[in-house]
Every structure is written in C-alpha cells, then in structure tokens.
PDB file of C-alpha atoms and ligand atoms in Angstrom:
ATOM      1  CA  MET A 706       0.000   0.000   0.000  1.00 71.00           C
ATOM      2  CA  VAL A 707       1.231   3.520  -0.749  1.00 73.00           C
ATOM      3  CA  ASP A 708       2.194   5.366   2.429  1.00 79.00           C
ATOM      4  CA  PHE A 709       1.648   9.142   2.230  1.00 80.00           C
ATOM      5  CA  GLN A 710       3.060   9.801   5.714  1.00 91.00           C
ATOM      6  CA  LEU A 711       5.866  12.370   5.315  1.00 93.00           C
ATOM      7  CA  ASP A 712       9.174  11.727   7.041  1.00 94.00           C
ATOM      8  CA  GLU A 713      10.941  14.389   9.123  1.00 95.00           C
ATOM      9  CA  MET A 714      13.134  15.606   6.256  1.00 95.00           C
ATOM     10  CA  GLN A 715      10.134  15.947   3.918  1.00 96.00           C
ATOM     11  CA  GLU A 716       8.204  17.924   6.559  1.00 97.00           C
ATOM     12  CA  MET A 717      11.185  20.262   7.025  1.00 97.00           C
ATOM     13  CA  LEU A 718      11.581  20.744   3.280  1.00 97.00           C
ATOM     14  CA  ARG A 719       7.882  21.560   2.893  1.00 97.00           C
ATOM     15  CA  GLU A 720       8.063  24.050   5.770  1.00 98.00           C
ATOM     16  CA  LEU A 721      11.145  25.688   4.228  1.00 98.00           C
ATOM     17  CA  ALA A 722       9.343  26.053   0.880  1.00 98.00           C
ATOM     18  CA  HIS A 723       6.221  27.405   2.596  1.00 98.00           C
ATOM     19  CA  GLN A 724       8.220  30.041   4.502  1.00 98.00           C
ATOM     20  CA  PHE A 725       9.942  31.027   1.261  1.00 98.00           C
ATOM     21  CA  ALA A 726       6.525  31.422  -0.383  1.00 98.00           C
ATOM     22  CA  VAL A 727       5.235  33.544   2.523  1.00 98.00           C
ATOM     23  CA  GLU A 728       8.286  35.802   2.775  1.00 98.00           C
ATOM     24  CA  GLU A 729       9.731  36.004  -0.745  1.00 98.00           C
ATOM     25  CA  ILE A 730       6.957  35.141  -3.217  1.00 98.00           C
ATOM     26  CA  ARG A 731       3.568  36.368  -1.945  1.00 98.00           C
ATOM     27  CA  PRO A 732       4.663  39.974  -1.234  1.00 98.00           C
ATOM     28  CA  GLN A 733       5.849  40.362  -4.857  1.00 98.00           C
ATOM     29  CA  ALA A 734       3.335  38.200  -6.743  1.00 97.00           C
ATOM     30  CA  GLU A 735       0.871  40.941  -7.697  1.00 96.00           C
ATOM     31  CA  HIS A 736       3.641  43.252  -8.925  1.00 97.00           C
ATOM     32  CA  TRP A 737       5.232  40.448 -10.990  1.00 97.00           C
ATOM     33  CA  ASP A 738       1.900  39.591 -12.595  1.00 96.00           C
ATOM     34  CA  THR A 739       0.569  43.111 -13.197  1.00 96.00           C
ATOM     35  CA  ASP A 740       3.860  44.460 -14.532  1.00 96.00           C
ATOM     36  CA  GLU A 741       4.919  41.213 -16.287  1.00 96.00           C
ATOM     37  CA  VAL A 742       8.211  41.124 -14.359  1.00 97.00           C
ATOM     38  CA  TYR A 743      10.302  37.949 -14.639  1.00 97.00           C
ATOM     39  CA  PRO A 744      11.236  37.031 -11.013  1.00 98.00           C
ATOM     40  CA  LEU A 745      14.912  36.373 -11.745  1.00 98.00           C
ATOM     41  CA  ASP A 746      16.303  37.394  -8.331  1.00 98.00           C
ATOM     42  CA  THR A 747      13.760  35.273  -6.479  1.00 98.00           C
ATOM     43  CA  ILE A 748      14.428  32.275  -8.751  1.00 98.00           C
ATOM     44  CA  ARG A 749      18.128  32.651  -7.927  1.00 97.00           C
ATOM     45  CA  ALA A 750      17.295  32.930  -4.204  1.00 98.00           C
ATOM     46  CA  ALA A 751      15.180  29.743  -4.366  1.00 98.00           C
ATOM     47  CA  HIS A 752      18.051  27.964  -6.108  1.00 97.00           C
ATOM     48  CA  GLU A 753      20.512  29.146  -3.427  1.00 96.00           C
ATOM     49  CA  MET A 754      18.150  27.892  -0.726  1.00 96.00           C
ATOM     50  CA  GLY A 755      18.090  24.436  -2.325  1.00 96.00           C
ATOM     51  CA  LEU A 756      14.448  24.545  -3.438  1.00 97.00           C
ATOM     52  CA  LEU A 757      14.958  24.066  -7.198  1.00 97.00           C
ATOM     53  CA  ASN A 758      16.197  21.262  -9.452  1.00 95.00           C
ATOM     54  CA  LEU A 759      15.885  18.764  -6.613  1.00 96.00           C
ATOM     55  CA  HIS A 760      16.072  15.710  -8.872  1.00 94.00           C
ATOM     56  CA  ILE A 761      19.605  16.417 -10.167  1.00 96.00           C
ATOM     57  CA  PRO A 762      21.654  13.507  -8.737  1.00 96.00           C
ATOM     58  CA  GLU A 763      24.420  14.216  -6.217  1.00 97.00           C
ATOM     59  CA  ALA A 764      26.976  12.866  -8.724  1.00 97.00           C
ATOM     60  CA  TYR A 765      26.310  16.007 -10.827  1.00 98.00           C
ATOM     61  CA  GLY A 766      26.188  18.541  -7.996  1.00 97.00           C
ATOM     62  CA  GLY A 767      22.450  18.325  -7.217  1.00 96.00           C
ATOM     63  CA  PRO A 768      20.616  17.326  -4.036  1.00 95.00           C
ATOM     64  CA  GLY A 769      19.557  13.967  -5.517  1.00 95.00           C
ATOM     65  CA  LEU A 770      16.058  14.020  -4.036  1.00 95.00           C
ATOM     66  CA  GLY A 771      13.027  12.206  -5.402  1.00 92.00           C
ATOM     67  CA  CYS A 772       9.709  13.045  -7.021  1.00 92.00           C
ATOM     68  CA  MET A 773       7.898  13.189  -3.646  1.00 93.00           C
ATOM     69  CA  GLU A 774      10.230  15.881  -2.280  1.00 96.00           C
ATOM     70  CA  GLU A 775       9.968  17.844  -5.521  1.00 96.00           C
ATOM     71  CA  VAL A 776       6.148  17.878  -5.578  1.00 97.00           C
ATOM     72  CA  LEU A 777       6.019  18.977  -1.923  1.00 97.00           C
ATOM     73  CA  VAL A 778       8.186  22.001  -2.727  1.00 98.00           C
ATOM     74  CA  ASN A 779       6.398  22.816  -5.984  1.00 98.00           C
ATOM     75  CA  GLU A 780       2.982  22.780  -4.305  1.00 98.00           C
ATOM     76  CA  GLU A 781       4.208  25.411  -1.823  1.00 98.00           C
ATOM     77  CA  LEU A 782       5.831  27.592  -4.508  1.00 98.00           C
ATOM     78  CA  ALA A 783       2.573  27.558  -6.510  1.00 98.00           C
ATOM     79  CA  TRP A 784       0.628  28.318  -3.320  1.00 98.00           C
ATOM     80  CA  GLY A 785       2.765  31.469  -3.225  1.00 98.00           C
ATOM     81  CA  ASP A 786       2.242  32.307  -6.922  1.00 97.00           C
ATOM     82  CA  PRO A 787       1.575  29.881  -9.808  1.00 97.00           C
ATOM     83  CA  GLY A 788       3.381  32.207 -12.227  1.00 97.00           C
ATOM     84  CA  PHE A 789       6.526  32.055 -10.108  1.00 98.00           C
ATOM     85  CA  ALA A 790       6.236  28.261  -9.797  1.00 98.00           C
ATOM     86  CA  THR A 791       6.001  27.888 -13.589  1.00 97.00           C
ATOM     87  CA  ALA A 792       8.909  30.252 -14.221  1.00 97.00           C
ATOM     88  CA  ALA A 793      11.075  28.593 -11.568  1.00 98.00           C
ATOM     89  CA  TYR A 794      10.300  25.044 -12.729  1.00 97.00           C
ATOM     90  CA  ALA A 795      11.285  25.557 -16.412  1.00 97.00           C
ATOM     91  CA  THR A 796      14.925  24.668 -15.796  1.00 97.00           C
ATOM     92  CA  ALA A 797      14.036  21.448 -13.965  1.00 96.00           C
ATOM     93  CA  LEU A 798      11.897  20.433 -16.959  1.00 94.00           C
ATOM     94  CA  ALA A 799      14.898  20.925 -19.251  1.00 96.00           C
ATOM     95  CA  THR A 800      17.149  18.846 -16.974  1.00 95.00           C
ATOM     96  CA  ALA A 801      14.818  15.846 -17.206  1.00 93.00           C
ATOM     97  CA  PRO A 802      15.843  14.637 -20.720  1.00 94.00           C
ATOM     98  CA  ILE A 803      19.488  15.187 -19.777  1.00 96.00           C
ATOM     99  CA  ILE A 804      19.068  12.993 -16.691  1.00 94.00           C
ATOM    100  CA  THR A 805      17.189  10.294 -18.606  1.00 92.00           C
ATOM    101  CA  GLY A 806      19.166  10.301 -21.878  1.00 94.00           C
ATOM    102  CA  ALA A 807      22.542  12.076 -21.784  1.00 96.00           C
ATOM    103  CA  THR A 808      25.969  10.462 -21.638  1.00 96.00           C
ATOM    104  CA  GLU A 809      27.975  10.608 -18.409  1.00 97.00           C
ATOM    105  CA  ALA A 810      30.216  13.342 -19.875  1.00 97.00           C
ATOM    106  CA  GLN A 811      27.197  15.419 -20.999  1.00 98.00           C
ATOM    107  CA  LYS A 812      25.591  15.124 -17.546  1.00 98.00           C
ATOM    108  CA  GLN A 813      28.810  16.305 -15.907  1.00 98.00           C
ATOM    109  CA  VAL A 814      28.805  19.422 -18.092  1.00 98.00           C
ATOM    110  CA  TRP A 815      25.146  20.449 -18.390  1.00 98.00           C
ATOM    111  CA  LEU A 816      23.691  19.307 -15.056  1.00 98.00           C
ATOM    112  CA  ARG A 817      26.617  20.832 -13.152  1.00 98.00           C
ATOM    113  CA  LYS A 818      26.097  24.154 -14.964  1.00 98.00           C
ATOM    114  CA  ILE A 819      22.594  24.225 -13.483  1.00 98.00           C
ATOM    115  CA  ALA A 820      23.272  22.751 -10.045  1.00 97.00           C
ATOM    116  CA  GLU A 821      26.539  24.570  -9.312  1.00 96.00           C
ATOM    117  CA  GLU A 822      26.528  27.686 -11.515  1.00 95.00           C
ATOM    118  CA  GLY A 823      22.792  28.428 -11.354  1.00 95.00           C
ATOM    119  CA  ALA A 824      22.378  28.306 -15.147  1.00 98.00           C
ATOM    120  CA  LEU A 825      18.811  28.467 -16.498  1.00 98.00           C
ATOM    121  CA  ALA A 826      17.464  26.223 -19.258  1.00 98.00           C
ATOM    122  CA  SER A 827      14.289  25.626 -21.278  1.00 98.00           C
ATOM    123  CA  TYR A 828      12.617  22.554 -22.743  1.00 96.00           C
ATOM    124  CA  ALA A 829      11.892  23.269 -26.418  1.00 97.00           C
ATOM    125  CA  VAL A 830       9.634  20.609 -27.953  1.00 96.00           C
ATOM    126  CA  THR A 831       6.290  22.218 -28.916  1.00 96.00           C
ATOM    127  CA  GLU A 832       6.007  23.864 -32.352  1.00 97.00           C
ATOM    128  CA  PRO A 833       3.386  25.989 -34.145  1.00 95.00           C
ATOM    129  CA  GLY A 834       2.180  22.777 -35.861  1.00 95.00           C
ATOM    130  CA  ALA A 835       2.922  20.202 -33.134  1.00 95.00           C
ATOM    131  CA  GLY A 836       1.522  20.287 -29.591  1.00 94.00           C
ATOM    132  CA  SER A 837       0.054  17.103 -28.078  1.00 91.00           C
ATOM    133  CA  ASP A 838       1.165  15.264 -31.218  1.00 92.00           C
ATOM    134  CA  VAL A 839       4.906  15.543 -30.602  1.00 91.00           C
ATOM    135  CA  ALA A 840       5.636  13.230 -33.555  1.00 90.00           C
ATOM    136  CA  ALA A 841       4.468  16.028 -35.897  1.00 93.00           C
ATOM    137  CA  ILE A 842       7.441  18.318 -35.145  1.00 95.00           C
ATOM    138  CA  ALA A 843       9.096  19.774 -38.249  1.00 97.00           C
ATOM    139  CA  THR A 844      12.389  21.061 -36.804  1.00 98.00           C
ATOM    140  CA  THR A 845      15.330  19.263 -38.420  1.00 97.00           C
ATOM    141  CA  ALA A 846      18.948  18.614 -37.422  1.00 98.00           C
ATOM    142  CA  ARG A 847      21.294  17.660 -40.269  1.00 97.00           C
ATOM    143  CA  ARG A 848      24.757  16.237 -39.624  1.00 97.00           C
ATOM    144  CA  ASP A 849      27.532  18.216 -41.309  1.00 98.00           C
ATOM    145  CA  GLY A 850      31.002  16.945 -40.389  1.00 97.00           C
ATOM    146  CA  ASP A 851      31.552  17.428 -36.658  1.00 97.00           C
ATOM    147  CA  GLU A 852      28.435  19.575 -36.309  1.00 98.00           C
ATOM    148  CA  TYR A 853      24.652  19.468 -36.597  1.00 98.00           C
ATOM    149  CA  VAL A 854      22.734  22.212 -38.397  1.00 98.00           C
ATOM    150  CA  ILE A 855      19.334  22.926 -36.822  1.00 98.00           C
ATOM    151  CA  ASN A 856      16.399  24.600 -38.597  1.00 98.00           C
ATOM    152  CA  GLY A 857      12.847  25.138 -37.350  1.00 98.00           C
ATOM    153  CA  SER A 858      10.598  26.947 -34.867  1.00 98.00           C
ATOM    154  CA  LYS A 859       9.494  26.182 -31.326  1.00 98.00           C
ATOM    155  CA  MET A 860       6.436  27.676 -29.607  1.00 97.00           C
ATOM    156  CA  TRP A 861       5.278  28.381 -26.005  1.00 97.00           C
ATOM    157  CA  ILE A 862       8.726  27.775 -24.547  1.00 98.00           C
ATOM    158  CA  THR A 863       8.773  28.627 -20.837  1.00 97.00           C
ATOM    159  CA  GLY A 864      11.770  30.657 -19.711  1.00 98.00           C
ATOM    160  CA  ALA A 865      13.126  31.027 -23.259  1.00 98.00           C
ATOM    161  CA  GLY A 866      14.083  34.685 -22.827  1.00 98.00           C
ATOM    162  CA  TYR A 867      16.308  33.954 -19.804  1.00 98.00           C
ATOM    163  CA  ALA A 868      17.628  30.475 -20.611  1.00 98.00           C
ATOM    164  CA  ASP A 869      21.363  29.926 -21.005  1.00 98.00           C
ATOM    165  CA  PHE A 870      20.639  26.834 -23.102  1.00 98.00           C
ATOM    166  CA  PHE A 871      17.747  24.839 -24.541  1.00 98.00           C
ATOM    167  CA  PHE A 872      16.905  21.158 -24.844  1.00 97.00           C
ATOM    168  CA  VAL A 873      15.686  20.997 -28.465  1.00 97.00           C
ATOM    169  CA  LEU A 874      13.857  18.045 -30.017  1.00 97.00           C
ATOM    170  CA  ALA A 875      14.480  17.770 -33.777  1.00 97.00           C
ATOM    171  CA  LYS A 876      14.198  15.236 -36.580  1.00 97.00           C
ATOM    172  CA  THR A 877      17.527  13.749 -37.655  1.00 97.00           C
ATOM    173  CA  ASP A 878      15.702  11.319 -39.972  1.00 94.00           C
ATOM    174  CA  PRO A 879      12.535  13.109 -41.178  1.00 92.00           C
ATOM    175  CA  ASP A 880      11.250   9.976 -42.976  1.00 91.00           C
ATOM    176  CA  ALA A 881      11.318   7.784 -39.849  1.00 91.00           C
ATOM    177  CA  GLY A 882       8.431   9.443 -37.972  1.00 87.00           C
ATOM    178  CA  TYR A 883       8.799   9.490 -34.187  1.00 87.00           C
ATOM    179  CA  ARG A 884      11.718   7.042 -34.467  1.00 91.00           C
ATOM    180  CA  GLY A 885      13.774   9.663 -36.338  1.00 94.00           C
ATOM    181  CA  MET A 886      13.911  12.231 -33.521  1.00 96.00           C
ATOM    182  CA  SER A 887      16.936  13.315 -31.506  1.00 96.00           C
ATOM    183  CA  GLY A 888      17.488  15.723 -28.620  1.00 97.00           C
ATOM    184  CA  PHE A 889      20.132  18.469 -28.642  1.00 97.00           C
ATOM    185  CA  ILE A 890      21.609  21.014 -26.270  1.00 98.00           C
ATOM    186  CA  VAL A 891      21.642  24.435 -27.958  1.00 98.00           C
ATOM    187  CA  GLU A 892      23.124  27.436 -26.161  1.00 98.00           C
ATOM    188  CA  ALA A 893      20.893  30.521 -26.357  1.00 98.00           C
ATOM    189  CA  ASN A 894      23.704  32.696 -27.726  1.00 98.00           C
ATOM    190  CA  ARG A 895      24.403  30.524 -30.797  1.00 98.00           C
ATOM    191  CA  GLU A 896      24.272  32.354 -34.123  1.00 98.00           C
ATOM    192  CA  GLY A 897      20.896  31.824 -35.809  1.00 98.00           C
ATOM    193  CA  VAL A 898      18.846  31.600 -32.580  1.00 98.00           C
ATOM    194  CA  THR A 899      16.065  34.237 -32.524  1.00 98.00           C
ATOM    195  CA  LEU A 900      13.524  34.728 -29.727  1.00 98.00           C
ATOM    196  CA  GLY A 901       9.913  35.761 -30.401  1.00 97.00           C
ATOM    197  CA  LYS A 902       7.871  38.225 -28.348  1.00 96.00           C
ATOM    198  CA  LYS A 903       6.892  37.392 -24.773  1.00 95.00           C
ATOM    199  CA  GLU A 904       3.378  35.918 -24.536  1.00 94.00           C
ATOM    200  CA  THR A 905       0.892  37.315 -21.990  1.00 94.00           C
ATOM    201  CA  ASN A 906      -0.366  34.280 -20.066  1.00 91.00           C
ATOM    202  CA  MET A 907      -3.399  34.877 -17.839  1.00 90.00           C
ATOM    203  CA  GLY A 908      -2.346  34.455 -14.191  1.00 86.00           C
ATOM    204  CA  GLN A 909       1.194  33.608 -15.287  1.00 92.00           C
ATOM    205  CA  ARG A 910       2.331  36.929 -16.706  1.00 95.00           C
ATOM    206  CA  CYS A 911       5.662  36.824 -14.868  1.00 96.00           C
ATOM    207  CA  SER A 912       6.602  33.602 -16.644  1.00 97.00           C
ATOM    208  CA  ASP A 913       8.569  34.254 -19.838  1.00 97.00           C
ATOM    209  CA  THR A 914       6.886  32.228 -22.611  1.00 97.00           C
ATOM    210  CA  ARG A 915       8.197  32.742 -26.164  1.00 97.00           C
ATOM    211  CA  SER A 916       8.741  31.224 -29.571  1.00 98.00           C
ATOM    212  CA  ILE A 917      12.287  30.398 -30.691  1.00 98.00           C
ATOM    213  CA  THR A 918      13.472  30.241 -34.303  1.00 98.00           C
ATOM    214  CA  PHE A 919      16.530  28.209 -35.317  1.00 98.00           C
ATOM    215  CA  ASP A 920      17.990  29.361 -38.618  1.00 98.00           C
ATOM    216  CA  ASP A 921      20.987  27.232 -39.668  1.00 98.00           C
ATOM    217  CA  VAL A 922      22.101  26.994 -36.034  1.00 98.00           C
ATOM    218  CA  ARG A 923      25.304  24.967 -35.762  1.00 98.00           C
ATOM    219  CA  VAL A 924      26.127  22.927 -32.653  1.00 98.00           C
ATOM    220  CA  PRO A 925      29.015  20.497 -32.079  1.00 98.00           C
ATOM    221  CA  ALA A 926      28.092  16.831 -32.613  1.00 97.00           C
ATOM    222  CA  ASN A 927      28.660  16.165 -28.905  1.00 97.00           C
ATOM    223  CA  HIS A 928      25.585  18.319 -28.174  1.00 98.00           C
ATOM    224  CA  LEU A 929      23.447  15.412 -29.419  1.00 97.00           C
ATOM    225  CA  ILE A 930      21.874  13.974 -26.245  1.00 96.00           C
ATOM    226  CA  GLY A 931      23.168  10.446 -25.693  1.00 94.00           C
ATOM    227  CA  GLU A 932      25.532  10.965 -28.660  1.00 90.00           C
ATOM    228  CA  SER A 933      23.475   8.629 -30.833  1.00 89.00           C
ATOM    229  CA  GLU A 934      20.674   9.595 -33.209  1.00 91.00           C
ATOM    230  CA  SER A 935      17.027   8.556 -32.747  1.00 84.00           C
ATOM    231  CA  GLY A 936      15.627   7.694 -29.336  1.00 85.00           C
ATOM    232  CA  GLY A 937      14.836  11.393 -28.844  1.00 89.00           C
ATOM    233  CA  TRP A 938      11.081  10.873 -28.764  1.00 89.00           C
ATOM    234  CA  MET A 939      11.236   8.195 -26.076  1.00 89.00           C
ATOM    235  CA  ASN A 940      13.634  10.343 -24.072  1.00 90.00           C
ATOM    236  CA  ALA A 941      11.349  13.398 -24.304  1.00 87.00           C
ATOM    237  CA  MET A 942       8.444  11.232 -23.094  1.00 87.00           C
ATOM    238  CA  GLN A 943      10.478   9.825 -20.177  1.00 87.00           C
ATOM    239  CA  ALA A 944      11.332  13.397 -19.273  1.00 86.00           C
ATOM    240  CA  PHE A 945       7.583  14.075 -18.969  1.00 86.00           C
ATOM    241  CA  ASP A 946       7.301  11.160 -16.508  1.00 87.00           C
ATOM    242  CA  LEU A 947       9.804  12.962 -14.255  1.00 85.00           C
ATOM    243  CA  SER A 948       8.307  16.397 -14.685  1.00 88.00           C
ATOM    244  CA  ARG A 949       4.503  16.173 -14.995  1.00 92.00           C
ATOM    245  CA  PRO A 950       3.759  15.331 -11.323  1.00 95.00           C
ATOM    246  CA  ASN A 951       5.166  18.774 -10.524  1.00 96.00           C
ATOM    247  CA  ILE A 952       2.710  20.468 -12.880  1.00 95.00           C
ATOM    248  CA  ALA A 953      -0.085  18.690 -10.977  1.00 97.00           C
ATOM    249  CA  ALA A 954       1.486  19.940  -7.731  1.00 98.00           C
ATOM    250  CA  HIS A 955       1.344  23.499  -9.116  1.00 97.00           C
ATOM    251  CA  ALA A 956      -2.397  23.052  -9.721  1.00 97.00           C
ATOM    252  CA  THR A 957      -2.853  21.672  -6.188  1.00 98.00           C
ATOM    253  CA  GLY A 958      -0.969  24.593  -4.624  1.00 98.00           C
ATOM    254  CA  LEU A 959      -2.977  27.115  -6.639  1.00 97.00           C
ATOM    255  CA  ALA A 960      -6.275  25.409  -5.700  1.00 98.00           C
ATOM    256  CA  ARG A 961      -5.305  25.406  -2.011  1.00 98.00           C
ATOM    257  CA  ALA A 962      -4.465  29.113  -2.120  1.00 98.00           C
ATOM    258  CA  ALA A 963      -7.748  29.920  -3.919  1.00 97.00           C
ATOM    259  CA  TYR A 964      -9.718  27.961  -1.301  1.00 98.00           C
ATOM    260  CA  GLU A 965      -7.957  29.774   1.560  1.00 97.00           C
ATOM    261  CA  HIS A 966      -8.598  33.199  -0.005  1.00 96.00           C
ATOM    262  CA  ALA A 967     -12.280  32.308  -0.548  1.00 97.00           C
ATOM    263  CA  LEU A 968     -12.640  31.082   3.036  1.00 97.00           C
ATOM    264  CA  THR A 969     -11.103  34.276   4.453  1.00 96.00           C
ATOM    265  CA  TYR A 970     -13.295  36.450   2.235  1.00 96.00           C
ATOM    266  CA  ALA A 971     -16.446  34.512   3.174  1.00 96.00           C
ATOM    267  CA  GLY A 972     -15.662  35.146   6.854  1.00 94.00           C
ATOM    268  CA  GLU A 973     -15.131  38.903   6.344  1.00 92.00           C
ATOM    269  CA  ARG A 974     -17.911  40.001   3.987  1.00 84.00           C
TER     270      ARG A 974
HETATM  271  C1  LIG B 634       1.919  28.504 -20.495  1.00 93.21           C
HETATM  272  C2  LIG B 634       2.486  27.424 -21.370  1.00 93.21           C
HETATM  273  C3  LIG B 634       3.805  27.031 -21.221  1.00 93.21           C
HETATM  274  C4  LIG B 634       4.339  26.038 -22.039  1.00 93.21           C
HETATM  275  N1  LIG B 634       5.658  25.690 -21.887  1.00 93.21           N
HETATM  276  C5  LIG B 634       6.213  24.801 -22.754  1.00 93.21           C
HETATM  277  C6  LIG B 634       7.610  24.501 -22.690  1.00 93.21           C
HETATM  278  O1  LIG B 634       8.352  24.996 -21.830  1.00 93.21           O
HETATM  279  N2  LIG B 634       8.125  23.656 -23.610  1.00 93.21           N
HETATM  280  C7  LIG B 634       7.357  23.068 -24.580  1.00 93.21           C
HETATM  281  O2  LIG B 634       7.900  22.315 -25.379  1.00 93.21           O
HETATM  282  N3  LIG B 634       6.025  23.329 -24.659  1.00 93.21           N
HETATM  283  C8  LIG B 634       5.438  24.178 -23.774  1.00 93.21           C
HETATM  284  N4  LIG B 634       4.098  24.461 -23.845  1.00 93.21           N
HETATM  285  C9  LIG B 634       3.308  23.831 -24.876  1.00 93.21           C
HETATM  286  C10 LIG B 634       2.444  22.714 -24.362  1.00 93.21           C
HETATM  287  O3  LIG B 634       3.230  21.580 -24.116  1.00 93.21           O
HETATM  288  C11 LIG B 634       1.363  22.486 -25.434  1.00 93.21           C
HETATM  289  O4  LIG B 634       0.453  23.554 -25.293  1.00 93.21           O
HETATM  290  C12 LIG B 634       0.700  21.158 -25.292  1.00 93.21           C
HETATM  291  O5  LIG B 634       1.562  20.146 -25.748  1.00 93.21           O
HETATM  292  C13 LIG B 634      -0.614  21.102 -26.087  1.00 93.21           C
HETATM  293  O6  LIG B 634      -0.395  21.460 -27.406  1.00 93.21           O
HETATM  294  P1  LIG B 634      -1.314  22.558 -28.141  1.00 93.21           P
HETATM  295  O7  LIG B 634      -1.388  23.765 -27.281  1.00 93.21           O
HETATM  296  O8  LIG B 634      -0.830  22.686 -29.537  1.00 93.21           O
HETATM  297  O9  LIG B 634      -2.772  21.924 -28.142  1.00 93.21           O
HETATM  298  P2  LIG B 634      -3.327  20.782 -29.091  1.00 93.21           P
HETATM  299  O10 LIG B 634      -2.389  19.622 -29.130  1.00 93.21           O
HETATM  300  O11 LIG B 634      -3.708  21.387 -30.404  1.00 93.21           O
HETATM  301  O12 LIG B 634      -4.618  20.365 -28.297  1.00 93.21           O
HETATM  302  C14 LIG B 634      -5.789  21.191 -28.286  1.00 93.21           C
HETATM  303  C15 LIG B 634      -6.911  20.403 -27.636  1.00 93.21           C
HETATM  304  O13 LIG B 634      -7.175  19.205 -28.405  1.00 93.21           O
HETATM  305  C16 LIG B 634      -7.076  18.056 -27.564  1.00 93.21           C
HETATM  306  N5  LIG B 634      -6.479  16.958 -28.339  1.00 93.21           N
HETATM  307  C17 LIG B 634      -5.272  16.962 -28.948  1.00 93.21           C
HETATM  308  N6  LIG B 634      -5.063  15.789 -29.574  1.00 93.21           N
HETATM  309  C18 LIG B 634      -6.155  15.028 -29.351  1.00 93.21           C
HETATM  310  C19 LIG B 634      -6.519  13.703 -29.730  1.00 93.21           C
HETATM  311  N7  LIG B 634      -5.721  12.935 -30.475  1.00 93.21           N
HETATM  312  N8  LIG B 634      -7.714  13.249 -29.310  1.00 93.21           N
HETATM  313  C20 LIG B 634      -8.544  14.023 -28.564  1.00 93.21           C
HETATM  314  N9  LIG B 634      -8.246  15.288 -28.169  1.00 93.21           N
HETATM  315  C21 LIG B 634      -7.067  15.776 -28.557  1.00 93.21           C
HETATM  316  C22 LIG B 634      -6.195  18.468 -26.393  1.00 93.21           C
HETATM  317  O14 LIG B 634      -6.483  17.716 -25.218  1.00 93.21           O
HETATM  318  C23 LIG B 634      -6.586  19.934 -26.210  1.00 93.21           C
HETATM  319  O15 LIG B 634      -7.741  20.066 -25.425  1.00 93.21           O
HETATM  320  C24 LIG B 634       3.528  25.419 -23.022  1.00 93.21           C
HETATM  321  C25 LIG B 634       2.192  25.804 -23.158  1.00 93.21           C
HETATM  322  C26 LIG B 634       1.674  26.790 -22.350  1.00 93.21           C
HETATM  323  C27 LIG B 634       0.225  27.180 -22.530  1.00 93.21           C
END
C-alpha cells in the first residue's frame, strides 16, 4: 500500500518552501503579474536555498532528491504564486531529458552548470504545428562533419528569454516518424537563434513564454543527447514522466491558495 506519511526531512523541506513562499513570493506576486516582471532574483534565491532542481543527482552537484520531495516544494511555490512556480520550474523540466538520456560526460557538463553555476534552461519541444502530437514536429537537425545544423521553430517555450541553453527536439531522420527524432543542447547565444515576443499568459504573466526560431544553427556533434541519433522521442516522453507530477502539484498549490482566499473572504464580507 502507498504510504503518504511524510518523514521528518520531507516535513522540514515543505516548511522551508512554505516560509519562502510567505516571505519572498507572496509579497511580490501581484507586482510580478501586473507588470509582467520575470522574477529572476527570487528564482536565484530559491536555487541558493536548495528549493529548485531537486532531482539532479548528487553525482552532478544536485541534491539527488526524489519526485515526492519535488512535488512537496512545488505545491508550496505555486501556493505562493503559480506564475513564479512555472517560471522557476522551467529549468528542472529541461534537466529531465538530460538525466534520462545524456551520456555521463554530458551530464557532468550540463547538469553541473545548473546545479553549481545556477544556469537556467528551457525545454523546447512544442512547435506551431505540433503540440500534443509531438511526432508532428518539423524542426530538423542535419549532420555536417563534426556539427549538426538545426532549422525550425518552437512555440510556447517557458523561460526562453532567460535560458542559457535549450533542450531541443528535432528530426535527424525526417522519414522515420517518431523514431527519427533526436534531442540536442543548444546554447541561447548561438548564431541563428532568434527569440519571439513574450506571450501574456493569464495568471502567469511573470513567466517568460516565447517562440524560438533556429535558422541554420550549428552545434558540435557532442551536443546530441546520448551521442546517438534517434531515441529522442522516447527520451522526451520519459522526461515528462519525471516532470509532470510537478505540474499537478502546481495546480494543487494554486487550488489550495484559492480555497484559503475564498474562506477568508467569506468570513469577512
Ligand atoms: C503557459 C504554457 C507554457 C508552455 N511551456 C512549454 C515549454 O516549456 N516547452 C514546450 O515544449 N512546450 C510548452 N508548452 C506547450 C504545451 O506543451 C502544449 O500547449 C501542449 O503540448 C498542447 O499542445 P497545443 O497547445 O498545440 O494543443 P493541441 O495539441 O492542439 O490540443 C488542443 C486540444 O485538443 C485536444 N487533443 C489533442 N489531440 C487530441 C486527440 N488525439 N484526441 C482528442 N483530443 C485531442 C487536447 O487535449 C486539447 O484540449 C507550453 C504551453 C503553455 C500554454
């Protein structure tokens, strides 16, 4: 039987996240949303406090915690402000396909950048013509010597305007359907990367959601996740297994906050 009793460490972690939400998130949430301010300083503070990217293993500089610890923290952050929770979680989403599919050497580079240097990253899969149906993506990556050349557009990418690098899903074999997909790390400052305008998301205006265009963007061949073509689709799906419980935790935290506000208001009116 599943036991939902929290242990002492989990209780402490939840309390830490709740205090952070009370002191650092709630007082600024309205300003962030109304003025569409990306909460960069508070994301950095949450990272410093050990509240973000909890599933990065200790071998790569992370805390190496599990899904249960991560959802406890994410529920509290979303209780503070769902926009902040979305913005702060974008990097963890991008780490998931690195954890599930990258080589040891790639993990040492890219996961450590996040865990130890506080780098930010985005998960770039969705396209103007491919949402739920991930197999319909049209972005391509063509091998050219020691490099890949990436062309295409991504849409609704959370954190794109502040990311240091992206996880990008592209087709290396366009005729092979979902079997012909591969994942790449693409630094945001590569030539040919262009960001679209920031979207205005209701209730999540502080989160930076944008399109990204890749126009003959060249990356070294060792930026191919796992350093072997194909397998990208399965890896992107496994990444969702790691990440989606946290999106549900965001909804739970938001619902709890809405209930508490309604209860207080009902008692005052
Ligand atoms: C705020 C925000 C942030 C996002 N951040 C990211 C991000 O960081 N990275 C990223 O890659 N993407 C991101 N996305 C994109 C998100 O993953 C897509 O919106 C999602 O995959 C759904 O795709 P879509 O919007 O094109 O909807 P569609 O796939 O067009 O779906 C529209 C509707 O049709 C339904 N539907 C679809 N297919 C079927 C079917 N076969 N049978 C029955 N019903 C169906 C869906 O349930 C939905 O109700 C973000 C989106 C939003 C809104």
